[in-house]
PDB file of C-alpha atoms in Angstrom:
ATOM      1  CA  MET A   1     -15.481 -46.372 -35.949  1.00  0.00           C
ATOM      2  CA  ALA A   2     -18.812 -44.619 -34.974  1.00  0.00           C
ATOM      3  CA  LYS A   3     -20.223 -42.001 -37.289  1.00  0.00           C
ATOM      4  CA  VAL A   4     -18.668 -38.736 -36.679  1.00  0.00           C
ATOM      5  CA  SER A   5     -22.250 -36.992 -36.436  1.00  0.00           C
ATOM      6  CA  ALA A   6     -23.081 -39.336 -33.620  1.00  0.00           C
ATOM      7  CA  ILE A   7     -19.903 -38.497 -31.562  1.00  0.00           C
ATOM      8  CA  GLN A   8     -20.578 -34.826 -31.927  1.00  0.00           C
ATOM      9  CA  LYS A   9     -24.048 -34.735 -30.960  1.00  0.00           C
ATOM     10  CA  ASN A  10     -23.112 -37.021 -27.653  1.00  0.00           C
ATOM     11  CA  ASP A  11     -20.439 -34.095 -27.502  1.00  0.00           C
ATOM     12  CA  LYS A  12     -22.937 -31.363 -27.611  1.00  0.00           C
ATOM     13  CA  ARG A  13     -25.329 -33.253 -25.020  1.00  0.00           C
ATOM     14  CA  ILE A  14     -22.372 -33.513 -22.584  1.00  0.00           C
ATOM     15  CA  LYS A  15     -21.624 -29.614 -22.828  1.00  0.00           C
ATOM     16  CA  LEU A  16     -25.356 -28.617 -22.850  1.00  0.00           C
ATOM     17  CA  SER A  17     -25.956 -30.922 -19.441  1.00  0.00           C
ATOM     18  CA  ASP A  18     -22.836 -29.746 -17.660  1.00  0.00           C
ATOM     19  CA  ARG A  19     -23.947 -25.837 -18.450  1.00  0.00           C
ATOM     20  CA  LEU A  20     -27.597 -26.627 -17.151  1.00  0.00           C
ATOM     21  CA  PHE A  21     -26.836 -28.848 -14.707  1.00  0.00           C
ATOM     22  CA  LYS A  22     -27.359 -26.527 -11.731  1.00  0.00           C
ATOM     23  CA  LYS A  23     -30.467 -25.176 -13.067  1.00  0.00           C
ATOM     24  CA  ARG A  24     -32.056 -28.582 -13.382  1.00  0.00           C
ATOM     25  CA  LEU A  25     -31.186 -29.329 -10.037  1.00  0.00           C
ATOM     26  CA  ALA A  26     -32.701 -26.221  -8.192  1.00  0.00           C
ATOM     27  CA  LEU A  27     -36.016 -26.929 -10.436  1.00  0.00           C
ATOM     28  CA  LYS A  28     -35.991 -30.402  -9.468  1.00  0.00           C
ATOM     29  CA  LYS A  29     -35.341 -29.624  -5.848  1.00  0.00           C
ATOM     30  CA  ILE A  30     -38.565 -27.151  -6.169  1.00  0.00           C
ATOM     31  CA  VAL A  31     -40.583 -30.105  -7.425  1.00  0.00           C
ATOM     32  CA  MET A  32     -39.845 -32.512  -4.914  1.00  0.00           C
ATOM     33  CA  ASP A  33     -40.257 -30.455  -2.038  1.00  0.00           C
ATOM     34  CA  LYS A  34     -43.771 -30.991  -0.480  1.00  0.00           C
ATOM     35  CA  LYS A  35     -43.555 -27.843   1.949  1.00  0.00           C
ATOM     36  CA  ILE A  36     -43.706 -25.797  -1.175  1.00  0.00           C
ATOM     37  CA  SER A  37     -47.264 -24.554  -2.623  1.00  0.00           C
ATOM     38  CA  LEU A  38     -48.678 -26.664  -5.281  1.00  0.00           C
ATOM     39  CA  GLU A  39     -48.790 -23.890  -7.652  1.00  0.00           C
ATOM     40  CA  ASP A  40     -44.996 -23.057  -7.179  1.00  0.00           C
ATOM     41  CA  ARG A  41     -44.030 -26.489  -8.015  1.00  0.00           C
ATOM     42  CA  PHE A  42     -46.365 -26.591 -11.097  1.00  0.00           C
ATOM     43  CA  LYS A  43     -44.480 -23.536 -12.135  1.00  0.00           C
ATOM     44  CA  ALA A  44     -41.091 -25.076 -11.528  1.00  0.00           C
ATOM     45  CA  GLN A  45     -42.158 -28.408 -13.233  1.00  0.00           C
ATOM     46  CA  GLN A  46     -43.359 -26.296 -16.524  1.00  0.00           C
ATOM     47  CA  LYS A  47     -39.914 -24.335 -16.340  1.00  0.00           C
ATOM     48  CA  LEU A  48     -38.179 -27.870 -16.120  1.00  0.00           C
ATOM     49  CA  SER A  49     -40.118 -29.365 -19.036  1.00  0.00           C
ATOM     50  CA  ASN A  50     -39.180 -25.998 -21.222  1.00  0.00           C
ATOM     51  CA  LEU A  51     -35.268 -26.754 -20.970  1.00  0.00           C
ATOM     52  CA  PRO A  52     -33.997 -28.724 -23.836  1.00  0.00           C
ATOM     53  CA  ARG A  53     -34.274 -32.398 -23.602  1.00  0.00           C
ATOM     54  CA  ASN A  54     -30.525 -33.108 -24.396  1.00  0.00           C
ATOM     55  CA  SER A  55     -29.595 -30.975 -21.047  1.00  0.00           C
ATOM     56  CA  ALA A  56     -30.838 -34.214 -18.751  1.00  0.00           C
ATOM     57  CA  LYS A  57     -27.632 -36.215 -17.764  1.00  0.00           C
ATOM     58  CA  ASN A  58     -29.541 -39.554 -18.794  1.00  0.00           C
ATOM     59  CA  ARG A  59     -29.550 -38.286 -22.312  1.00  0.00           C
ATOM     60  CA  VAL A  60     -25.479 -38.805 -22.334  1.00  0.00           C
ATOM     61  CA  MET A  61     -24.115 -41.694 -23.843  1.00  0.00           C
ATOM     62  CA  ASN A  62     -21.214 -43.532 -22.767  1.00  0.00           C
ATOM     63  CA  ARG A  63     -18.673 -43.662 -25.673  1.00  0.00           C
ATOM     64  CA  CYS A  64     -15.425 -45.203 -26.345  1.00  0.00           C
ATOM     65  CA  GLN A  65     -12.754 -42.511 -26.267  1.00  0.00           C
ATOM     66  CA  ILE A  66     -10.910 -44.515 -29.018  1.00  0.00           C
ATOM     67  CA  THR A  67     -13.552 -45.511 -31.668  1.00  0.00           C
ATOM     68  CA  GLY A  68     -16.458 -43.680 -30.334  1.00  0.00           C
ATOM     69  CA  ARG A  69     -18.437 -47.111 -30.102  1.00  0.00           C
ATOM     70  CA  PRO A  70     -21.704 -46.762 -27.849  1.00  0.00           C
ATOM     71  CA  HIS A  71     -21.951 -50.543 -26.221  1.00  0.00           C
ATOM     72  CA  GLY A  72     -19.276 -52.330 -24.214  1.00  0.00           C
ATOM     73  CA  VAL A  73     -17.723 -49.660 -22.598  1.00  0.00           C
ATOM     74  CA  TYR A  74     -16.096 -49.969 -19.583  1.00  0.00           C
ATOM     75  CA  ARG A  75     -17.052 -46.780 -17.299  1.00  0.00           C
ATOM     76  CA  LYS A  76     -13.518 -46.898 -15.414  1.00  0.00           C
ATOM     77  CA  LEU A  77     -11.558 -46.872 -18.562  1.00  0.00           C
ATOM     78  CA  LYS A  78     -13.981 -45.060 -20.694  1.00  0.00           C
ATOM     79  CA  ILE A  79     -13.093 -47.578 -23.585  1.00  0.00           C
ATOM     80  CA  SER A  80     -14.804 -50.498 -25.249  1.00  0.00           C
ATOM     81  CA  ARG A  81     -14.257 -54.013 -24.877  1.00  0.00           C
ATOM     82  CA  ILE A  82     -12.837 -54.263 -28.439  1.00  0.00           C
ATOM     83  CA  ALA A  83     -10.545 -51.430 -27.898  1.00  0.00           C
ATOM     84  CA  LEU A  84      -9.660 -52.590 -24.461  1.00  0.00           C
ATOM     85  CA  ARG A  85      -8.630 -56.275 -26.058  1.00  0.00           C
ATOM     86  CA  ASP A  86      -6.801 -54.687 -29.020  1.00  0.00           C
ATOM     87  CA  LEU A  87      -4.925 -52.396 -26.786  1.00  0.00           C
ATOM     88  CA  GLY A  88      -3.980 -55.170 -24.392  1.00  0.00           C
ATOM     89  CA  LEU A  89      -2.774 -57.502 -27.211  1.00  0.00           C
ATOM     90  CA  HIS A  90      -0.386 -54.508 -28.267  1.00  0.00           C
ATOM     91  CA  GLY A  91       0.805 -54.761 -24.547  1.00  0.00           C
ATOM     92  CA  LEU A  92      -0.085 -51.047 -24.165  1.00  0.00           C
ATOM     93  CA  ILE A  93      -1.978 -51.426 -21.091  1.00  0.00           C
ATOM     94  CA  PRO A  94       0.424 -52.451 -17.862  1.00  0.00           C
ATOM     95  CA  GLY A  95      -0.604 -55.509 -16.300  1.00  0.00           C
ATOM     96  CA  MET A  96      -2.816 -56.892 -19.215  1.00  0.00           C
ATOM     97  CA  THR A  97      -1.450 -59.957 -20.784  1.00  0.00           C
ATOM     98  CA  LYS A  98      -2.984 -62.186 -23.523  1.00  0.00           C
ATOM     99  CA  SER A  99      -4.340 -65.376 -22.070  1.00  0.00           C
ATOM    100  CA  SER A 100      -3.268 -68.453 -24.067  1.00  0.00           C
ATOM    101  CA  TRP A 101      -3.897 -72.149 -23.083  1.00  0.00           C
TER     102      TRP A 101
END
């Protein structure tokens, strides 16, 4: 089980990135547009850099919904490989059976 503080910190990043997503997108669009003057693009870049770092989507970590484990997480299921194996062994995932030979 992951530290509660690490899970809460990641939840905070998710909320912050969702809240400022549109603002970041608009500023990035201005920065990347070559038709806008260099001075305006620079001001937009400064506004973008003044936003909190944790508001960027790439700061959010994929964590297991069950254990909070940060690595080995299946994106589609949002659970870690260990939790997936454990649930499969208990027969809680439909269509998944334990291999034995």
